[in-house]
Coordinates of C-alpha atoms in Angstrom, one line a residue:
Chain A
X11 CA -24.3 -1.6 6.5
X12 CA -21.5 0.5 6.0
X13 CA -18.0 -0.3 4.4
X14 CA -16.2 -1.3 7.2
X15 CA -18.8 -4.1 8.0
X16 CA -19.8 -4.8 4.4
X17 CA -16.0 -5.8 3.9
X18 CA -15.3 -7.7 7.1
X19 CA -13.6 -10.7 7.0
X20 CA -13.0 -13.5 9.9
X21 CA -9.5 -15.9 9.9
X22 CA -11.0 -19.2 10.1
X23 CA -7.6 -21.3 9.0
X24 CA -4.2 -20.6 8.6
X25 CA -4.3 -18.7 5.4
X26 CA -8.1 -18.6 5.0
X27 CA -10.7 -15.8 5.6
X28 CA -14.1 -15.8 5.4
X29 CA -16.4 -13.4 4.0
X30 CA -19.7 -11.7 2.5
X31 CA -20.4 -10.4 -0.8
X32 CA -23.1 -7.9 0.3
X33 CA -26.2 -7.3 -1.6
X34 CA -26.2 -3.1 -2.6
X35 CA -22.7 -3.0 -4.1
X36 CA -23.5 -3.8 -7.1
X37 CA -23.6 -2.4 -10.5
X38 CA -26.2 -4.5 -13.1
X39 CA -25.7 -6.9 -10.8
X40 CA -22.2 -7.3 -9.9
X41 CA -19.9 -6.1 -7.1
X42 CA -18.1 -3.1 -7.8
X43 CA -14.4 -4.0 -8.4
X44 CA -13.0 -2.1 -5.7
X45 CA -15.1 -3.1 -3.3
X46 CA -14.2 -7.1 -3.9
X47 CA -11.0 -5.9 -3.7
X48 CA -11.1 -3.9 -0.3
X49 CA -12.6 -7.6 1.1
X50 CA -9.2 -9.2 0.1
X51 CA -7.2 -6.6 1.1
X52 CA -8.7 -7.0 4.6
X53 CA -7.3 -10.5 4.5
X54 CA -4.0 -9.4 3.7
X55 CA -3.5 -6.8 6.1
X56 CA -4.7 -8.9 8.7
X57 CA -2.2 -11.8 7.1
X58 CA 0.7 -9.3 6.6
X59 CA 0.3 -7.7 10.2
X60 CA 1.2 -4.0 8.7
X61 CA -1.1 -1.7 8.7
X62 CA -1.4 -0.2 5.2
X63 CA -0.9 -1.1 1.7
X64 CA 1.6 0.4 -0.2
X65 CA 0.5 -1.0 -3.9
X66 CA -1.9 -3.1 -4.4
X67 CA -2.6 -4.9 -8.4
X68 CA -5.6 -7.2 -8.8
X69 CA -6.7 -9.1 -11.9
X70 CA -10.4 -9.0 -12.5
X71 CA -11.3 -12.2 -13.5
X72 CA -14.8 -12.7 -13.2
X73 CA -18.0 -10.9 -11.8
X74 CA -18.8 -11.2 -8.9
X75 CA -22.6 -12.1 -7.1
X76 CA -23.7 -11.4 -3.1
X77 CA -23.0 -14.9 -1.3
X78 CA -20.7 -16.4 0.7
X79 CA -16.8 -15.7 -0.3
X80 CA -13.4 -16.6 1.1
X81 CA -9.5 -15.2 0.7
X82 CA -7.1 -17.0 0.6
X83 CA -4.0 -14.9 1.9
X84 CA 0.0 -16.2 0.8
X85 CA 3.1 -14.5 3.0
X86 CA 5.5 -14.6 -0.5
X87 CA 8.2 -12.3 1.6
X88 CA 8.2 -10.8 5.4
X89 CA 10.7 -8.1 5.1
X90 CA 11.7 -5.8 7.5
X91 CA 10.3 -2.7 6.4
X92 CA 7.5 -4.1 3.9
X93 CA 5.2 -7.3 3.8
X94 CA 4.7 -9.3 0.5
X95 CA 1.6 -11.3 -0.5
X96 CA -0.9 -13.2 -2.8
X97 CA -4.3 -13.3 -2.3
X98 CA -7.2 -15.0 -4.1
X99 CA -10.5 -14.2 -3.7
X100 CA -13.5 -16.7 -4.2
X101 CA -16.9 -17.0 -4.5
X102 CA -18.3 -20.0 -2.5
X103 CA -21.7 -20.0 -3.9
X104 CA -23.6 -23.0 -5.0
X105 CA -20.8 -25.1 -2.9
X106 CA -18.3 -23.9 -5.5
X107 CA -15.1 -22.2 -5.0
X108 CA -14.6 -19.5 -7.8
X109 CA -11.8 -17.3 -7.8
X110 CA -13.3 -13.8 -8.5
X111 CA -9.8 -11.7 -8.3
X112 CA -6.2 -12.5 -8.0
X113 CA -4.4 -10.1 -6.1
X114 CA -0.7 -9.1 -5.5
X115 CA 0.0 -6.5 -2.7
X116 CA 2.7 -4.9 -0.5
X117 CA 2.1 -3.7 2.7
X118 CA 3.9 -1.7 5.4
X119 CA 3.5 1.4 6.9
X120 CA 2.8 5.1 5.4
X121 CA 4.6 6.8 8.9
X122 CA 4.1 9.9 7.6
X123 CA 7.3 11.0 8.7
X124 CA 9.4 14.0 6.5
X125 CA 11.5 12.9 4.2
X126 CA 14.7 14.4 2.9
X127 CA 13.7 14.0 -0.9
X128 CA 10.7 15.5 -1.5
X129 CA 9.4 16.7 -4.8
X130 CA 6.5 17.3 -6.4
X131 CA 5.1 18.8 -9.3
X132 CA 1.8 18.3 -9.9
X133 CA -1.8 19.9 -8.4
X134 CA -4.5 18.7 -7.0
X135 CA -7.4 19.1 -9.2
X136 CA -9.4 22.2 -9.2
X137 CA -13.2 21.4 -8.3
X138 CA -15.9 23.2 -7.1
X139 CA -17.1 22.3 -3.3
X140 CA -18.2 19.0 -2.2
X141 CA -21.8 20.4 -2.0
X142 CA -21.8 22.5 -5.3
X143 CA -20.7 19.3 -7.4
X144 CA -23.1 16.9 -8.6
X145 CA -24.1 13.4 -6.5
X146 CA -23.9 10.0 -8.0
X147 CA -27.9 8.9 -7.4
X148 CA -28.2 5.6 -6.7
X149 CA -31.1 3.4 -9.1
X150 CA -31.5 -0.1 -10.5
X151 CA -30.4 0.9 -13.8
X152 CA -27.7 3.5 -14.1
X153 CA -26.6 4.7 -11.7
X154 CA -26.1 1.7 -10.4
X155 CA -27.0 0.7 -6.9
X156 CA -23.5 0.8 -5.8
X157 CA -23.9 4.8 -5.5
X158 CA -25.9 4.5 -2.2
X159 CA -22.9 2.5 -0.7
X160 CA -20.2 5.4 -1.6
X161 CA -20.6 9.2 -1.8
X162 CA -19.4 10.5 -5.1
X163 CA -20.2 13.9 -6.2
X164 CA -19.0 14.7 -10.3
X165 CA -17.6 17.9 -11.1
X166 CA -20.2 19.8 -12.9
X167 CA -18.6 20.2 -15.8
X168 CA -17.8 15.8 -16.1
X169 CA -21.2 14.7 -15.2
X170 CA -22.4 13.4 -18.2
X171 CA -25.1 12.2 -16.0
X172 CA -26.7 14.9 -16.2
X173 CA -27.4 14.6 -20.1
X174 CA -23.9 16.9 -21.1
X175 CA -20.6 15.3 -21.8
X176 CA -17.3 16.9 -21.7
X177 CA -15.8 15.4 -24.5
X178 CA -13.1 14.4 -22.5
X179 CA -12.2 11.2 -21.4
X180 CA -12.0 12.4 -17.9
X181 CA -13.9 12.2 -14.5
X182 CA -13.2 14.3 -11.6
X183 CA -15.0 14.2 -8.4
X184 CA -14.9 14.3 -4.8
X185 CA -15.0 10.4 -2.9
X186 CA -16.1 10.1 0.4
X187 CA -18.4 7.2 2.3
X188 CA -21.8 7.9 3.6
X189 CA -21.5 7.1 7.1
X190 CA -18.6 9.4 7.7
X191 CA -19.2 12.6 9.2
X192 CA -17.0 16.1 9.2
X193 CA -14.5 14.9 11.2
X194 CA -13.8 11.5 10.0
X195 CA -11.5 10.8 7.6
X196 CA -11.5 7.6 4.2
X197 CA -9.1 5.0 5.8
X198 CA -6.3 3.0 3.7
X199 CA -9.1 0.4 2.4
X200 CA -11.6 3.5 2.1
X201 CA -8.6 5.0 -0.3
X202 CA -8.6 1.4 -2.4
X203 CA -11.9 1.7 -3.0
X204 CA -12.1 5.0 -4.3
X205 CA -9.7 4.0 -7.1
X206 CA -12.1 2.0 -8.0
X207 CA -15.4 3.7 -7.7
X208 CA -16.0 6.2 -10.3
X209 CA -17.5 5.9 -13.8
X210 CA -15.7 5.1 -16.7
X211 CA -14.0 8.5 -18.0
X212 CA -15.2 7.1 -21.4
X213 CA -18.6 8.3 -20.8
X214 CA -17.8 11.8 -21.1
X215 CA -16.6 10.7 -25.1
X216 CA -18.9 9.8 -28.1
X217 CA -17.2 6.6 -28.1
X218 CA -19.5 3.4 -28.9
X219 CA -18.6 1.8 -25.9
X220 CA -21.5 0.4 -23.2
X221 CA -19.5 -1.0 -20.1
X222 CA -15.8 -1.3 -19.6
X223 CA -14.8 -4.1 -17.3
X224 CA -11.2 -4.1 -16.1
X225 CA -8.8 -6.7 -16.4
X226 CA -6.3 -5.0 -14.2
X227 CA -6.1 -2.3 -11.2
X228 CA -2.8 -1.1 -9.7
X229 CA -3.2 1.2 -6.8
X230 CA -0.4 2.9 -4.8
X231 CA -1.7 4.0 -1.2
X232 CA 1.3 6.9 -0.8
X233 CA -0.7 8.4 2.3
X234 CA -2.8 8.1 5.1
X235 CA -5.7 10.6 4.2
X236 CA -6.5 13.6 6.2
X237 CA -10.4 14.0 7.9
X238 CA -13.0 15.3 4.6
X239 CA -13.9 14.0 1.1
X240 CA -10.9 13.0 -1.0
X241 CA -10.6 14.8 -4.6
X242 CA -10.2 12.7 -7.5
X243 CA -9.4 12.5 -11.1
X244 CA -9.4 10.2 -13.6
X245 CA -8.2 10.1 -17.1
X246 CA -7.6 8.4 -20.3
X247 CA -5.5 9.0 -22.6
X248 CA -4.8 6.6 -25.1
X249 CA -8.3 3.7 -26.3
X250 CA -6.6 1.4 -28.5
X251 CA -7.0 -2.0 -30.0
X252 CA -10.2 -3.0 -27.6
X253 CA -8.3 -1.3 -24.4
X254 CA -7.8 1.7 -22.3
X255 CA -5.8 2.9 -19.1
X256 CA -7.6 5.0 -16.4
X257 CA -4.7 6.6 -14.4
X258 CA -6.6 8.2 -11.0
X259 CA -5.0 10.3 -8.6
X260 CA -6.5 11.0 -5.6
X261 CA -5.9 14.0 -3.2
X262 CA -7.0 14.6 0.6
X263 CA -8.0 17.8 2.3
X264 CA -4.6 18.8 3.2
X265 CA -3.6 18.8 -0.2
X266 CA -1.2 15.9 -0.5
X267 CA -1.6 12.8 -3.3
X268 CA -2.8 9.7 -1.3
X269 CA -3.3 7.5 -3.8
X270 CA -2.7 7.0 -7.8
X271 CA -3.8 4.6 -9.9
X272 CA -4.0 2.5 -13.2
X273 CA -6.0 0.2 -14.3
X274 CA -6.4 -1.8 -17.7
X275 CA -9.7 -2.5 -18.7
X276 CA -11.6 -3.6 -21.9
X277 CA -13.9 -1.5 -24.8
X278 CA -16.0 -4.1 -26.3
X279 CA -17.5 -3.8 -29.6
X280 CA -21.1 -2.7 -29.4
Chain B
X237 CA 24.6 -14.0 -25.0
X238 CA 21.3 -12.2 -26.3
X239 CA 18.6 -11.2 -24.6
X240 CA 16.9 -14.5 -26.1
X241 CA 19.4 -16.8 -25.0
X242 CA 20.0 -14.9 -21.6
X243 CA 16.3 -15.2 -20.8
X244 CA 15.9 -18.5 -22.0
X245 CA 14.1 -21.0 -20.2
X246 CA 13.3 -25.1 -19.9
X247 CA 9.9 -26.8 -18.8
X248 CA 11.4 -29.2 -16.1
X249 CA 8.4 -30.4 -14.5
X250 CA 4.2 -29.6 -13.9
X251 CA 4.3 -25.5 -13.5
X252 CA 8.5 -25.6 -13.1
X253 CA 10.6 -23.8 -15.5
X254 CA 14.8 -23.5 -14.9
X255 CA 16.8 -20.9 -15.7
X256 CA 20.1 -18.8 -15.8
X257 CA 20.7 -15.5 -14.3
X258 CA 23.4 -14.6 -16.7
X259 CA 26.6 -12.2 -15.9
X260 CA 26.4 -9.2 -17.3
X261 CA 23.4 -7.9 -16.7
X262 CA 23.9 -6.3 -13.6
X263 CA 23.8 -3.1 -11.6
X264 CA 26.6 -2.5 -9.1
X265 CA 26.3 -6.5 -9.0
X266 CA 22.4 -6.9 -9.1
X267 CA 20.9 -8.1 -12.0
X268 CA 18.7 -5.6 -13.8
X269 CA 14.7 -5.7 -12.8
X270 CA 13.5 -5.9 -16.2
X271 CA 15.9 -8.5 -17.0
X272 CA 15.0 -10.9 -14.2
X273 CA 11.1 -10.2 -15.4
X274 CA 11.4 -10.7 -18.4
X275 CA 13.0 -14.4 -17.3
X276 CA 9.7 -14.9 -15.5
X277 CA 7.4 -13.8 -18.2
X278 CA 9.1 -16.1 -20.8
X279 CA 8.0 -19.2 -18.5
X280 CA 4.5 -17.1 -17.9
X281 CA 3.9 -17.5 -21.9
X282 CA 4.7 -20.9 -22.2
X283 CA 2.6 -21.8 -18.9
X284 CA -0.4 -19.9 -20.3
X285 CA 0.4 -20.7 -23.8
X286 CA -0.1 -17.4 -25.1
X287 CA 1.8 -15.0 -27.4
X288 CA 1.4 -12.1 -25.7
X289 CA 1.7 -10.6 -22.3
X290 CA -0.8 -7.8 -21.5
X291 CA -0.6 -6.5 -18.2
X292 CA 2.2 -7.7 -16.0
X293 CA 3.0 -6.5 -12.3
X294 CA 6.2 -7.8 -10.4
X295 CA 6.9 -7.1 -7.3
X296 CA 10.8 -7.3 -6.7
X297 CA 11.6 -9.0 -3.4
X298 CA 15.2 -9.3 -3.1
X299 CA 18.4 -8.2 -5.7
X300 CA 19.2 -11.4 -8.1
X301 CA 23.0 -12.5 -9.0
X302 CA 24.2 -14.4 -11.5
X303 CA 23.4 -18.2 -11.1
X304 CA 21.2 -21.0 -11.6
X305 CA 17.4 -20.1 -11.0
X306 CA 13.7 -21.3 -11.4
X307 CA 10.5 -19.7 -12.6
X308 CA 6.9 -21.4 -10.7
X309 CA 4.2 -21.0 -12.4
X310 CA 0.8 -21.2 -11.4
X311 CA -2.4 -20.5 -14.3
X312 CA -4.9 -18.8 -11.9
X313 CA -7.9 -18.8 -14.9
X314 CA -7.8 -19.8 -18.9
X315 CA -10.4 -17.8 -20.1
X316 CA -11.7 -17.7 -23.5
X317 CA -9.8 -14.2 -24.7
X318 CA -7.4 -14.2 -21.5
X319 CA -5.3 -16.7 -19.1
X320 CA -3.9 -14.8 -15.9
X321 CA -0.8 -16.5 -14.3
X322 CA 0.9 -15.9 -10.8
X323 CA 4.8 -16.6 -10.4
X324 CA 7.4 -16.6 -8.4
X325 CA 11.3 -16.2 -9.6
X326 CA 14.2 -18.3 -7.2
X327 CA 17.1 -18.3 -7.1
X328 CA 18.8 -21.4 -6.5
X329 CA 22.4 -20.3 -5.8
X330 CA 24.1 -21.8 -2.4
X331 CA 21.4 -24.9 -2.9
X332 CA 18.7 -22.6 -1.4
X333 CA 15.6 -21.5 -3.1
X334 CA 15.3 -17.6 -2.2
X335 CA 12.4 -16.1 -3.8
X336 CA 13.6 -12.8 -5.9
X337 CA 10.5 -11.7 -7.6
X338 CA 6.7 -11.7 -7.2
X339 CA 4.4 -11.8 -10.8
X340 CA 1.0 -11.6 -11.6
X341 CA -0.2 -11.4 -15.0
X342 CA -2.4 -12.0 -17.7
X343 CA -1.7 -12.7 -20.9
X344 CA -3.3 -13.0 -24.5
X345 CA -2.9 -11.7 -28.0
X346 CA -2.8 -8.3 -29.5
X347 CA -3.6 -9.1 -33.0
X348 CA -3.9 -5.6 -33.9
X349 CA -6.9 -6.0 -35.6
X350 CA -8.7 -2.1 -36.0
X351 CA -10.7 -1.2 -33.3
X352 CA -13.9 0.7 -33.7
X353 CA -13.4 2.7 -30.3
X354 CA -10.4 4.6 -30.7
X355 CA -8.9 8.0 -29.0
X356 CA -5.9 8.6 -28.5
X357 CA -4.8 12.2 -27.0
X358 CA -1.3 12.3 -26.7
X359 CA 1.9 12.4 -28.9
X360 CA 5.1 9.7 -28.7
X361 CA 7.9 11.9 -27.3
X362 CA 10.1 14.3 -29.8
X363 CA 13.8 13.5 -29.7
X364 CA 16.6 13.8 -31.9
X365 CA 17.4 10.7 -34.4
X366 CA 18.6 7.5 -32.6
X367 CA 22.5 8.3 -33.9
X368 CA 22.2 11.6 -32.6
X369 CA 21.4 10.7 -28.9
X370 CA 23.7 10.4 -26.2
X371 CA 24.3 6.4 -25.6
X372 CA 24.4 5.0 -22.0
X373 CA 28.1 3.1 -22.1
X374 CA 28.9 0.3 -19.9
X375 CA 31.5 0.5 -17.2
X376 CA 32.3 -1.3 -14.1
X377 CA 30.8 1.0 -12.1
X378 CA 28.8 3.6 -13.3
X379 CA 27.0 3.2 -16.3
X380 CA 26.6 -0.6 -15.1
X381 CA 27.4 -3.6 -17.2
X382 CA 23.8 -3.6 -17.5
X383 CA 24.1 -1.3 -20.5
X384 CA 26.4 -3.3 -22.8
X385 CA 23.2 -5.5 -23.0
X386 CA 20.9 -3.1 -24.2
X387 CA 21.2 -0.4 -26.7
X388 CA 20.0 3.1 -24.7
X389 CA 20.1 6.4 -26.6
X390 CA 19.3 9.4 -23.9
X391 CA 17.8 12.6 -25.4
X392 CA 21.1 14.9 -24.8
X393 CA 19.2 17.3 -22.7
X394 CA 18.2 14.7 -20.5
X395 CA 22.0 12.8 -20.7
X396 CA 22.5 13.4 -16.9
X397 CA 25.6 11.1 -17.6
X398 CA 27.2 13.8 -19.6
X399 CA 27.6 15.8 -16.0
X400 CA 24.5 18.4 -17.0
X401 CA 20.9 17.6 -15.7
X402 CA 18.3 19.0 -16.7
X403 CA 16.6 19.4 -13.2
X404 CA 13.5 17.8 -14.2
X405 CA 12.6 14.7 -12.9
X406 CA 12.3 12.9 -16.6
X407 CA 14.6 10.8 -18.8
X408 CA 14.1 10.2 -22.1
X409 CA 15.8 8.1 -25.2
X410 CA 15.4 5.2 -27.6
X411 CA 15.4 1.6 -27.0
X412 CA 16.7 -1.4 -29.0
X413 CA 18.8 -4.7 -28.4
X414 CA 22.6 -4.6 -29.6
X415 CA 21.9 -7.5 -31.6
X416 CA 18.9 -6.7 -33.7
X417 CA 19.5 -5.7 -37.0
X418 CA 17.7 -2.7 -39.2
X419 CA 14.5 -4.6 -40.1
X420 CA 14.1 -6.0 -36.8
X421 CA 11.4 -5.2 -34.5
X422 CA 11.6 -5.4 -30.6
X423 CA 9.4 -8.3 -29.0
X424 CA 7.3 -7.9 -26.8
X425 CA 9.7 -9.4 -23.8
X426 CA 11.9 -7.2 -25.0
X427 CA 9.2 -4.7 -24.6
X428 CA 8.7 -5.6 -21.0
X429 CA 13.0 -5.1 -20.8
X430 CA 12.2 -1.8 -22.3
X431 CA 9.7 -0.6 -19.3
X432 CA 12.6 -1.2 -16.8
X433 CA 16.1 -0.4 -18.5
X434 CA 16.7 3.5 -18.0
X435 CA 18.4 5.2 -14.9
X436 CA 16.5 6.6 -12.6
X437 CA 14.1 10.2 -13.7
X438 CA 15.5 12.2 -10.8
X439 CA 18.7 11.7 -11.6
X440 CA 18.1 14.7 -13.7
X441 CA 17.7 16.3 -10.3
X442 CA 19.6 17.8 -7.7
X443 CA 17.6 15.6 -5.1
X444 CA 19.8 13.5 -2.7
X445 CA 18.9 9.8 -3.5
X446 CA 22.0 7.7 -4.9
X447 CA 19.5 4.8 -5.9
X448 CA 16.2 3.8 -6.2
X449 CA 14.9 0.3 -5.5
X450 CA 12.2 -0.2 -7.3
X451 CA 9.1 -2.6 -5.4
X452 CA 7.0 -3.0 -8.0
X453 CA 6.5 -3.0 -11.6
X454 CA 3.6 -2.8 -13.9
X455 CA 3.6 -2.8 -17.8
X456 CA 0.9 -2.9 -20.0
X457 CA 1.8 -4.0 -23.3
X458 CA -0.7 -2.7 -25.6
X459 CA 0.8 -3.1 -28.9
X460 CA 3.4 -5.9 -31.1
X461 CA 6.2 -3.0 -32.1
X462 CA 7.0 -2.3 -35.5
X463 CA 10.8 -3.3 -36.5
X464 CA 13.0 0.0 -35.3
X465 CA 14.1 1.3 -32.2
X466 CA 11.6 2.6 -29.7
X467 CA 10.8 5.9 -28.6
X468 CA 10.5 5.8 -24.6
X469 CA 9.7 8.4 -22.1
X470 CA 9.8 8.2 -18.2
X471 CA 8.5 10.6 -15.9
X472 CA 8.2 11.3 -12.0
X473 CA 5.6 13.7 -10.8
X474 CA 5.5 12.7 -6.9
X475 CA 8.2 11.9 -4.9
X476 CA 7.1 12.0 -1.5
X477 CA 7.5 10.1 1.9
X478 CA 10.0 7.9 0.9
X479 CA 8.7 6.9 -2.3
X480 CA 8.2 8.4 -6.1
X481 CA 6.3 6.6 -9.6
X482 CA 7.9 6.4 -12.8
X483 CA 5.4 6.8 -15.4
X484 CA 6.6 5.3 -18.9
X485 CA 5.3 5.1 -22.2
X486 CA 7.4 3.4 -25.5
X487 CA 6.5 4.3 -28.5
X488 CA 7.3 2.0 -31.5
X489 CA 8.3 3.8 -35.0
X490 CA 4.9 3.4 -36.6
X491 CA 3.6 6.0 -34.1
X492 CA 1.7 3.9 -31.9
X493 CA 2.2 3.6 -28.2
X494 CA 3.2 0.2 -27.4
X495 CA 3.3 0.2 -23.9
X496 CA 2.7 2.2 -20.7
X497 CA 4.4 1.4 -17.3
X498 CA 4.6 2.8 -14.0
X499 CA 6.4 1.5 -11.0
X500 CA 7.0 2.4 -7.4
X501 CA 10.2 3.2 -5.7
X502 CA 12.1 3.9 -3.0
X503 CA 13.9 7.1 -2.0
X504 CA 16.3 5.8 0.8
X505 CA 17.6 8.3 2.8
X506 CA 21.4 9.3 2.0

């Protein structure tokens, strides 16, 4: 029962992996998003033979339930320095195959190496320690279930959890998993998932808006992380004609940016 | 020899579409990203049989010259609000079918209804008037033919072209077709052209990259623009490890942000 085994996957064809959709991952009922899409992107790596992604998009297209599930994993280009492919993943419950996510990743590998251009002009965001921030609880209403399975702790000052909102469509917090100890560090499919983990930054507005499912998630892995939680923010800036972007950057200890993200997702009325 | 003609394309069969990579359009020889996707997208539309794209990523697999090509598309779901679409670009030059571009999207229709949720916390970018800006000319080599098709305008303190850059990593400027008069408004293809038509943001820096492949490409389209040029603003925050983002948003003339984009690039050494 940790990430690693709650997103294995197992080649049973040429092109075809098996799966689980584990119970606990859930919020009202249905998988988190990024953790569907870390049991895809299992298949893929395992299809592509590289050992990270390098940017992942996936298109939500319906919830998801704990069952049986399968990817299917499509080699669109083997290059020589980057991997291209298409992965669906389904559902198999009640005999059925239902596509839950569509999927479009490359993959290659993050060597870490210097690099002659470097530039960079941004900051990781400021937070207060891991233990001085405020934990995600994990319930059967909100917060959701899902919150035992990952270890999110809200800046104090964007946990509208706590009954105060910031007014800001933001959300920063540290990401880590629960089984991981000091030493250990969020691996590439860790980092997918943490783009994908965190409340909407809505709730921190006045806006009328109950849930906010995403139609689309784009996630650039730009680094292996270091050991320790990952910082994380998470911000909207423009809720317009029934959508919003969340664009999430995510930082390790050592103080690089190992992952950003986007993703589209939907405000409905009421 | 518009960009409606040049991007045309023609149902052959069950999910086939043909089409013409057109001279003209190129980059030191490669057709223009934006310009092969937006090739792709206009078979994506017709497949899914909506008006409007809303979130398209590409993934750009190998340079495209001019020739005869194809467009496969396959409709993944056809929702009630949504249809999300996966396809591949060929060419077909030398008899072969070499895949150029990767696409996954989903498509419906921004009817632009008002919204009850709406926040929006940023401004469109402030430039001089479209006359007053500094436009990109094309040239065999540098500018590229590229920009005889479209109609740039850079903001003069980011006209790197001029031989001053401003050393931040950021190009800004308006975007229209040469062929659309005063009343006309910008589709929302065009739009997708839009998110992939400007040089590279560091070429406003000293760093020592002499081009930058991009690998993939998303663009939300969030907005139908009003009829005038568009405002459009690209930014690079991280480049690091071999790769950097370019974060864009275009403004249309009523205001409104009309899309957002960001892709991920390559750095190559030298």
């Amino acid at each position: 029962m940790t990430f690693a085994t709650d997103t294995a996957v197992h080649r049973i064809d040429e092109g075809r992996w098996t799966a689980t959709i584990e119970p606990g991952w859930d919020i009202a009922g249905n998988a988190n998003g990024g953790y569907l899409l870390s049991i895809a992107m299992r298949a893929v790596l395992d299809a592509t033979d590289r050992p990270h992604p390098v940017t992942v998009t996936s298109h939500y297209l319906r919830p998801g339930r704990p069952g049986p599930a399968a990817v299917d994993v499509e080699v669109v280009k083997a290059g020589r320095s980057f991997t291209t492919a298409r992965a669906t993943l389904y559902s198999l419950a009640d005999g059925q195959e239902t596509p839950l996510m569509a999927v479009l990743a490359t993959c290659g590998s993050l060597d870490g190496e210097p690099h002659p251009a470097e530039l960079v002009t941004a900051e990781p965001p400021v937070m207060p320690p891991f233990a001085d921030c405020v934990r995600m609880e994990a319930t059967d209403g909100f917060p959701p279930p899902f919150m035992a399975r990952v270890d999110l702790r809200l800046h104090p000052d964007d946990a509208f959890v706590t009954g105060h909102k910031s007014g800001e469509a933001r959300i920063r917090g540290w990401f880590t998993l629960p089984e991981l100890g000091d030493g250990d560090a969020v691996d590439v499919l860790g980092l997918v998932q943490a783009t994908d983990a965190f409340p909407p930054t809505i709730f921190n507005t006045d806006l009328p808006v109950a849930w906010v499912p995403t139609v689309e998630l784009t996630s650039h892995i730009r680094a292996v992380p270091a050991p320790g939680p990952l910082r994380c923010i998470f911000t909207t800036r423009f809720v317009t004609g029934g959508f919003l972007e969340e664009d999430g950057e995510v930082w390790d200890s050592a103080g690089r940016l190992v992952a950003q993200s986007r993703q589209l997702a939907l405000t409905p009325r009421g």
